Coordinates of C-alpha atoms in Angstrom, one line a residue:
M1 CA -92.7 22.8 -63.9
L2 CA -89.8 21.1 -62.4
S3 CA -90.0 19.9 -58.8
P4 CA -87.3 21.2 -56.3
S5 CA -87.1 18.0 -54.2
R6 CA -85.0 15.9 -56.7
P7 CA -81.9 18.2 -56.9
T8 CA -81.8 18.5 -53.1
A9 CA -81.7 14.7 -52.7
S10 CA -78.8 14.4 -55.2
L11 CA -76.8 17.1 -53.4
H12 CA -77.2 15.3 -50.1
F13 CA -76.1 12.0 -51.7
I14 CA -72.9 13.6 -53.0
L15 CA -72.1 15.2 -49.7
Y16 CA -72.5 11.9 -47.8
R17 CA -70.2 10.1 -50.2
L18 CA -67.5 12.8 -49.9
A19 CA -67.7 12.7 -46.1
G20 CA -67.3 8.9 -46.2
I21 CA -64.3 9.1 -48.4
V22 CA -62.6 11.6 -46.0
L23 CA -63.3 9.5 -42.9
I24 CA -61.9 6.4 -44.6
A25 CA -58.7 8.3 -45.6
L26 CA -58.2 9.6 -42.1
A27 CA -58.7 6.2 -40.5
S28 CA -56.2 4.7 -43.0
H29 CA -53.6 7.4 -42.1
A30 CA -54.1 6.9 -38.4
R31 CA -53.5 3.1 -38.8
A32 CA -50.4 3.7 -40.8
Q33 CA -48.9 5.9 -38.0
E34 CA -49.8 3.4 -35.3
A35 CA -48.4 0.4 -37.0
P36 CA -44.7 1.5 -36.9
Q37 CA -45.1 2.5 -33.3
S38 CA -46.6 -0.8 -32.3
T39 CA -43.8 -2.6 -34.2
A40 CA -41.1 -0.5 -32.5
A41 CA -42.7 -1.1 -29.1
T42 CA -42.8 -4.8 -29.8
E43 CA -39.1 -4.7 -30.8
D44 CA -38.1 -2.7 -27.7
E45 CA -39.9 -5.2 -25.5
G46 CA -38.0 -8.1 -26.9
T47 CA -34.5 -6.5 -26.7
D48 CA -32.2 -7.0 -23.7
I49 CA -30.4 -3.9 -22.5
V50 CA -26.8 -4.7 -21.3
V51 CA -24.9 -2.0 -19.3
T52 CA -21.2 -2.6 -19.1
A53 CA -19.2 -0.5 -16.7
P54 CA -15.4 -0.2 -17.0
R55 CA -13.2 -1.4 -14.2
T56 CA -12.3 1.3 -11.7
R57 CA -8.8 2.6 -12.1
G58 CA -6.4 1.1 -9.6
S59 CA -8.8 -1.6 -8.4
V60 CA -7.9 -5.3 -7.8
E61 CA -8.7 -7.5 -10.8
T62 CA -10.8 -10.2 -9.1
D63 CA -14.4 -11.5 -8.9
V64 CA -14.2 -11.7 -5.1
P65 CA -16.1 -8.7 -3.6
P66 CA -14.2 -6.6 -1.1
D67 CA -14.9 -7.0 2.6
L68 CA -14.6 -3.3 3.3
E69 CA -14.7 -0.2 1.1
L70 CA -13.8 3.3 2.3
D71 CA -14.4 6.5 0.4
P72 CA -12.6 9.8 1.2
V73 CA -15.3 10.8 3.8
A74 CA -14.8 7.5 5.7
I75 CA -11.1 7.7 5.4
E76 CA -11.1 11.2 7.0
S77 CA -13.2 9.9 9.9
Y78 CA -10.2 7.7 11.1
G79 CA -8.1 10.9 11.7
A80 CA -5.0 9.3 10.1
S81 CA -2.3 11.6 8.7
N82 CA -0.7 9.0 6.4
I83 CA -1.0 5.5 5.1
T84 CA 1.0 4.1 8.1
D85 CA -1.5 5.6 10.6
L86 CA -4.4 4.4 8.5
L87 CA -3.1 0.8 8.4
A88 CA -2.7 0.9 12.2
A89 CA -6.3 2.2 12.6
L90 CA -7.5 -0.6 10.3
S91 CA -5.4 -3.4 11.9
T92 CA -8.4 -5.0 13.6
Q93 CA -10.1 -5.4 10.3
T94 CA -7.1 -6.3 8.1
R95 CA -5.2 -8.8 10.3
T96 CA -5.8 -12.5 10.5
G97 CA -4.8 -15.1 13.1
R98 CA -3.3 -17.4 10.4
G99 CA 0.2 -17.5 9.0
R100 CA 3.7 -16.8 10.2
D101 CA 3.7 -13.1 9.7
G102 CA 1.6 -12.3 12.7
G103 CA -1.5 -11.7 10.5
A104 CA 0.0 -8.6 8.7
P105 CA -1.9 -7.9 5.5
V106 CA -0.6 -7.8 1.9
V107 CA -0.5 -4.1 0.9
L108 CA -1.1 -3.0 -2.7
L109 CA -1.1 0.4 -4.3
N110 CA -3.5 0.9 -7.2
G111 CA -3.9 -2.8 -7.5
R112 CA -0.1 -3.4 -7.8
R113 CA 2.6 -4.9 -5.6
I114 CA 5.1 -2.6 -3.9
S115 CA 8.8 -3.2 -3.1
D116 CA 8.5 -2.3 0.6
L117 CA 6.0 -0.6 2.9
S118 CA 8.4 2.4 3.1
E119 CA 7.5 3.1 -0.6
I120 CA 4.0 4.3 0.5
R121 CA 4.3 4.9 4.3
D122 CA 4.5 8.7 3.9
I123 CA 1.6 9.2 1.5
P124 CA -0.9 11.5 3.2
S125 CA -4.5 10.2 3.7
E126 CA -5.9 13.1 1.6
A127 CA -4.3 11.6 -1.5
I128 CA -6.2 8.4 -1.1
E129 CA -9.4 8.1 -3.2
R130 CA -10.5 4.7 -2.0
V131 CA -9.5 1.8 0.2
E132 CA -10.5 -1.8 -0.4
T133 CA -9.9 -4.9 1.8
F134 CA -10.2 -8.4 0.5
P135 CA -10.2 -11.9 2.1
E136 CA -7.2 -14.2 2.2
E137 CA -7.8 -16.0 -1.1
V138 CA -7.1 -12.9 -3.1
A139 CA -3.5 -12.9 -1.8
L140 CA -2.9 -16.0 -4.1
R141 CA -3.2 -13.8 -7.2
Y142 CA -0.2 -11.8 -6.1
G143 CA 2.1 -14.7 -5.2
Y144 CA 1.4 -14.7 -1.5
S145 CA 0.1 -17.5 0.6
A146 CA -3.6 -17.7 1.5
D147 CA -3.2 -16.7 5.1
Q148 CA -3.0 -12.9 4.6
R149 CA -5.7 -10.4 3.9
V150 CA -5.2 -7.8 1.1
V151 CA -5.5 -4.1 1.5
N152 CA -5.5 -2.0 -1.7
F153 CA -5.0 1.8 -1.6
M154 CA -6.2 3.7 -4.7
L155 CA -4.7 7.1 -5.1
K156 CA -6.3 10.2 -6.7
S157 CA -5.3 10.8 -10.3
E158 CA -4.1 14.4 -9.6
F159 CA -2.8 15.5 -6.2
A160 CA 0.0 17.7 -4.7
A161 CA 0.8 18.4 -1.1
Y162 CA 3.6 19.9 1.0
S163 CA 3.4 19.4 4.7
G164 CA 5.5 19.9 7.9
E165 CA 5.0 18.7 11.4
A166 CA 6.7 19.6 14.7
E167 CA 6.2 17.8 18.0
F168 CA 7.7 18.2 21.5
G169 CA 6.8 16.3 24.7
G170 CA 7.9 15.4 28.1
P171 CA 6.7 14.3 31.5
T172 CA 5.4 16.8 34.1
S173 CA 8.0 15.5 36.6
G174 CA 11.4 14.0 35.8
A175 CA 13.4 13.7 32.6
R176 CA 13.0 12.2 29.1
T177 CA 12.0 15.1 26.9
G178 CA 11.7 14.5 23.1
G179 CA 10.9 16.2 19.9
Q180 CA 10.3 15.4 16.3
L181 CA 10.5 17.4 13.0
R182 CA 9.0 16.1 9.8
A183 CA 8.6 17.4 6.3
T184 CA 7.0 15.6 3.3
S185 CA 6.1 16.4 -0.3
L186 CA 4.0 14.5 -2.8
Q187 CA 3.1 15.1 -6.4
I188 CA 0.8 12.8 -8.3
G189 CA 0.1 13.3 -12.0
K190 CA -0.7 11.5 -15.2
D191 CA 3.0 10.5 -15.7
G192 CA 3.4 9.1 -12.1
R193 CA 4.2 10.3 -8.7
T194 CA 7.1 11.7 -6.7
N195 CA 7.3 11.5 -2.9
F196 CA 10.0 12.7 -0.5
S197 CA 10.1 12.8 3.3
A198 CA 12.7 13.7 6.0
Q199 CA 12.3 13.2 9.7
Y200 CA 14.5 14.1 12.7
D201 CA 13.9 12.7 16.2
R202 CA 15.7 13.4 19.4
A203 CA 15.1 12.2 23.0
S204 CA 17.0 12.7 26.2
S205 CA 18.1 9.9 28.6
I206 CA 16.6 8.9 31.9
F207 CA 18.9 8.1 34.9
E208 CA 18.0 5.9 37.8
S209 CA 18.3 8.8 40.2
E210 CA 15.6 10.6 38.3
R211 CA 13.1 7.8 39.0
G212 CA 14.0 7.5 42.7
I213 CA 16.1 4.3 42.4
V214 CA 18.8 4.0 45.1
Q215 CA 22.0 1.9 44.6
P216 CA 24.0 0.4 47.4
M217 CA 27.1 2.2 46.2
P218 CA 27.0 6.0 46.3
G219 CA 27.0 7.8 42.9
Q220 CA 25.9 4.7 40.9
A221 CA 22.2 5.7 40.4
E222 CA 23.3 9.1 39.1
N223 CA 25.5 7.4 36.4
R224 CA 23.2 4.6 35.3
T225 CA 20.6 5.1 32.6
L226 CA 17.2 3.5 32.3
L227 CA 16.7 4.8 28.7
P228 CA 19.5 6.1 26.5
A229 CA 19.7 9.4 24.8
T230 CA 18.8 8.9 21.1
E231 CA 19.0 10.9 17.9
Q232 CA 17.6 9.6 14.6
I233 CA 17.5 10.8 11.0
Q234 CA 15.2 9.3 8.3
L235 CA 15.2 10.1 4.6
N236 CA 12.9 8.4 2.1
S237 CA 12.3 9.1 -1.6
V238 CA 10.0 7.4 -4.1
V239 CA 9.8 8.1 -7.9
N240 CA 7.2 6.4 -10.0
R241 CA 6.9 6.8 -13.8
N242 CA 4.8 5.3 -16.5
L243 CA 7.1 4.0 -19.2
D244 CA 4.2 3.4 -21.6
K245 CA 0.5 2.6 -21.4
R246 CA 1.1 -0.9 -20.0
T247 CA 4.4 -0.6 -18.0
S248 CA 5.5 1.5 -15.0
A249 CA 8.6 1.6 -12.9
T250 CA 9.1 2.7 -9.2
L251 CA 12.4 3.5 -7.5
N252 CA 12.6 3.7 -3.7
L253 CA 15.7 5.0 -1.9
K254 CA 15.9 5.0 1.9
F255 CA 18.4 6.0 4.6
D256 CA 18.2 5.8 8.4
Q257 CA 20.7 6.7 11.0
T258 CA 20.4 6.3 14.8
R259 CA 22.8 7.3 17.5
S260 CA 22.4 6.4 21.2
A261 CA 24.4 7.1 24.3
S262 CA 23.9 5.3 27.6
A263 CA 25.7 5.0 31.0
F264 CA 26.1 2.0 33.2
G265 CA 27.9 3.1 36.4
R266 CA 31.2 4.5 37.6
S267 CA 34.7 3.2 37.7
T268 CA 37.8 4.6 39.4
T269 CA 40.8 5.6 37.4
A270 CA 44.4 4.9 38.2
A271 CA 44.6 8.3 39.8
G272 CA 41.7 7.4 42.1
V273 CA 39.1 9.7 40.4
P274 CA 35.8 8.0 39.7
E275 CA 34.4 8.5 36.2
R276 CA 31.3 7.3 34.4
L277 CA 31.3 4.3 32.1
D278 CA 29.6 5.0 28.8
R279 CA 28.3 3.1 25.8
N280 CA 27.9 4.7 22.4
A281 CA 26.1 3.1 19.4
L282 CA 25.7 4.0 15.8
V283 CA 23.3 2.2 13.4
R284 CA 23.0 3.0 9.7
T285 CA 20.5 1.5 7.2
A286 CA 20.5 2.1 3.5
S287 CA 18.3 0.4 1.0
A288 CA 17.2 0.7 -2.6
G289 CA 14.1 -1.0 -4.3
L290 CA 13.1 -1.2 -7.9
T291 CA 9.6 -2.3 -9.1
L292 CA 8.6 -3.0 -12.6
D293 CA 5.0 -4.0 -13.5
G294 CA 2.9 -4.2 -16.6
N295 CA 0.5 -6.3 -18.7
V296 CA 1.0 -8.7 -21.5
G297 CA -2.4 -9.5 -23.0
K298 CA -4.6 -10.5 -20.1
W299 CA -1.6 -11.4 -17.9
Q300 CA -0.3 -9.0 -15.3
W301 CA 3.3 -9.3 -14.2
T302 CA 5.4 -7.6 -11.5
G303 CA 9.1 -7.7 -10.8
T304 CA 10.6 -6.4 -7.6
S305 CA 14.3 -6.2 -6.6
T306 CA 15.7 -4.7 -3.3
Y307 CA 19.1 -4.4 -1.8
G308 CA 19.8 -3.2 1.8
V309 CA 22.8 -2.7 4.0
D310 CA 22.7 -2.5 7.8
T311 CA 25.8 -1.5 9.7
S312 CA 26.3 -1.0 13.4
R313 CA 29.2 0.1 15.7
T314 CA 29.2 -0.1 19.5
L315 CA 31.8 1.4 21.8
T316 CA 31.7 0.3 25.5
D317 CA 33.9 1.4 28.4
Q318 CA 35.4 -1.3 30.5
T319 CA 37.3 1.1 32.7
A320 CA 37.5 4.9 33.0
S321 CA 40.4 4.9 30.6
P322 CA 39.4 5.6 26.9
E323 CA 42.1 3.2 25.6
T324 CA 40.2 0.2 27.1
R325 CA 37.0 0.6 25.2
D326 CA 35.5 -2.6 23.7
V327 CA 34.5 -2.3 20.0
A328 CA 31.8 -4.3 18.2
R329 CA 31.0 -3.9 14.5
S330 CA 28.5 -5.7 12.3
R331 CA 27.4 -5.5 8.7
Q332 CA 24.4 -7.3 7.2
T333 CA 23.3 -7.3 3.5
I334 CA 20.0 -8.5 2.1
A335 CA 19.3 -8.8 -1.7
T336 CA 15.9 -10.1 -2.9
T337 CA 14.3 -10.5 -6.3
V338 CA 10.7 -11.6 -6.8
W339 CA 8.8 -12.0 -10.0
T340 CA 5.0 -12.7 -10.2
A341 CA 2.6 -13.3 -13.1
T342 CA -1.2 -13.7 -12.9
G343 CA -3.6 -14.3 -15.7
P344 CA -6.2 -16.7 -17.3
F345 CA -5.1 -19.7 -19.2
A346 CA -8.3 -21.8 -19.6
E347 CA -12.0 -21.2 -19.9
L348 CA -14.7 -23.2 -18.0
P349 CA -18.5 -22.9 -18.1
A350 CA -18.4 -21.1 -14.8
G351 CA -15.5 -18.7 -15.8
A352 CA -11.8 -18.4 -16.5
V353 CA -9.2 -20.5 -14.7
T354 CA -6.6 -18.1 -13.3
A355 CA -3.0 -19.1 -12.6
S356 CA -0.6 -17.2 -10.3
I357 CA 3.2 -17.9 -10.5
R358 CA 5.8 -16.5 -8.1
A359 CA 9.5 -17.0 -8.3
G360 CA 11.9 -15.5 -5.8
F361 CA 15.5 -15.4 -4.7
E362 CA 17.0 -14.0 -1.5
R363 CA 20.6 -13.7 -0.4
R364 CA 21.7 -12.7 3.1
G365 CA 25.2 -12.0 4.3
F366 CA 26.4 -11.2 7.8
R367 CA 29.9 -10.2 9.0
S368 CA 30.9 -9.1 12.5
S369 CA 34.1 -8.3 14.4
S370 CA 34.7 -7.4 18.0
I371 CA 37.5 -6.6 20.4
R372 CA 36.6 -7.3 24.1
R373 CA 39.3 -6.9 26.7
G374 CA 41.9 -7.1 24.1
I375 CA 40.6 -10.3 22.5
A376 CA 39.6 -10.0 18.8
Q377 CA 36.9 -12.2 17.2
Q378 CA 35.4 -12.4 13.7
A379 CA 32.5 -14.2 12.2
R380 CA 31.0 -14.5 8.7
L381 CA 27.7 -16.1 7.7
G382 CA 25.7 -16.4 4.5
Q383 CA 22.4 -17.8 3.4
S384 CA 20.5 -18.2 0.1
D385 CA 16.9 -19.0 -0.4
T386 CA 15.1 -19.8 -3.7
T387 CA 11.3 -20.1 -3.9
L388 CA 8.8 -21.1 -6.5
R389 CA 5.1 -21.1 -5.9
A390 CA 2.1 -21.6 -8.2
S391 CA -1.6 -21.5 -7.5
L392 CA -4.8 -22.0 -9.5
D393 CA -8.2 -20.3 -9.1
I394 CA -10.8 -22.6 -10.6
P395 CA -14.4 -21.4 -10.7
L396 CA -16.9 -24.2 -10.0
A397 CA -20.2 -22.4 -10.3
S398 CA -21.5 -19.0 -11.5
R399 CA -25.0 -17.6 -11.4
K400 CA -24.2 -15.0 -14.1
R401 CA -23.3 -17.7 -16.5
N402 CA -26.1 -20.1 -15.4
S403 CA -23.5 -22.7 -14.4
I404 CA -24.5 -24.1 -11.0

């Protein structure tokens, strides 16, 4: 008879071997899955992650950090209706005590030079996306001397606004009432911007008698003005277009006209009737400005040309007879051209050496003629000025490049 104990032992031996083979296979598979993860983790730990952010559209190309940055919420807190009002509100933070210009800052628009402040003075504050102010050394990059701070206004990429304003004011007692009407329009798009503004101002005169001034001769205070009556018209238009991806052009046309009338006493005519002596003045100003800017490689260039004409005419009574009025006329012309270029031209361990070159020409002309008490006089003056300026920005140390 066969014993049952031997088959049972063989079966147990076979089951143990199968279990061992399964455990070994599972362990090998687990190690095969962990090995790539460990290798990947090791590779991730040894790799540097570099994040590169593009330059903000319209910002100033400089490594110098701004002294002040304003977002739309901060700009709104100043309560300014346009760029002119905002500049006035920021005057304590943008002016400097150095230089011949009274500390007035250099004003840029989207990181570019402008032909004149009138080019941007009517842009509403709602169209501004950001404001940056920089120290004086940044002015060198735009061809200015290092005694002016820099203010850069960055506009929104898409914006349209039409606005109108009306003001009227006067004292609670006495004369001198005045009013103002103003209308502006602005469109900003991918192809450029168009801005137009018109303004009309009118103010009445103030006579000495209205302020309690008494003259020794009767009737003089009622016929002498402390402030003249004025009437002013201002028209301003700006058209900016992108010629291509690297070049843009801006045309600025401006016209101002001011009339004033004042009185300075009474005179007696040949018939013995006293009449008031008047002075009437008319001043007209017209100007045109063209700005071209673009990039050539890493160099940024800007060309600005302006031409302006100022004329004035003054008629002054000498006696009560209109045939004896003195006449004074003047005409002044100003033509300017300025070209600037900024860019790197050498590389140092601490960074790129940046050069700024500015060349300018200005021509002024002045003519005047007058007839006073029947005597005629004439004058003619002219002046030309040529400037050439260059500056270098040389980095001496840089933590980013481990050059200290």
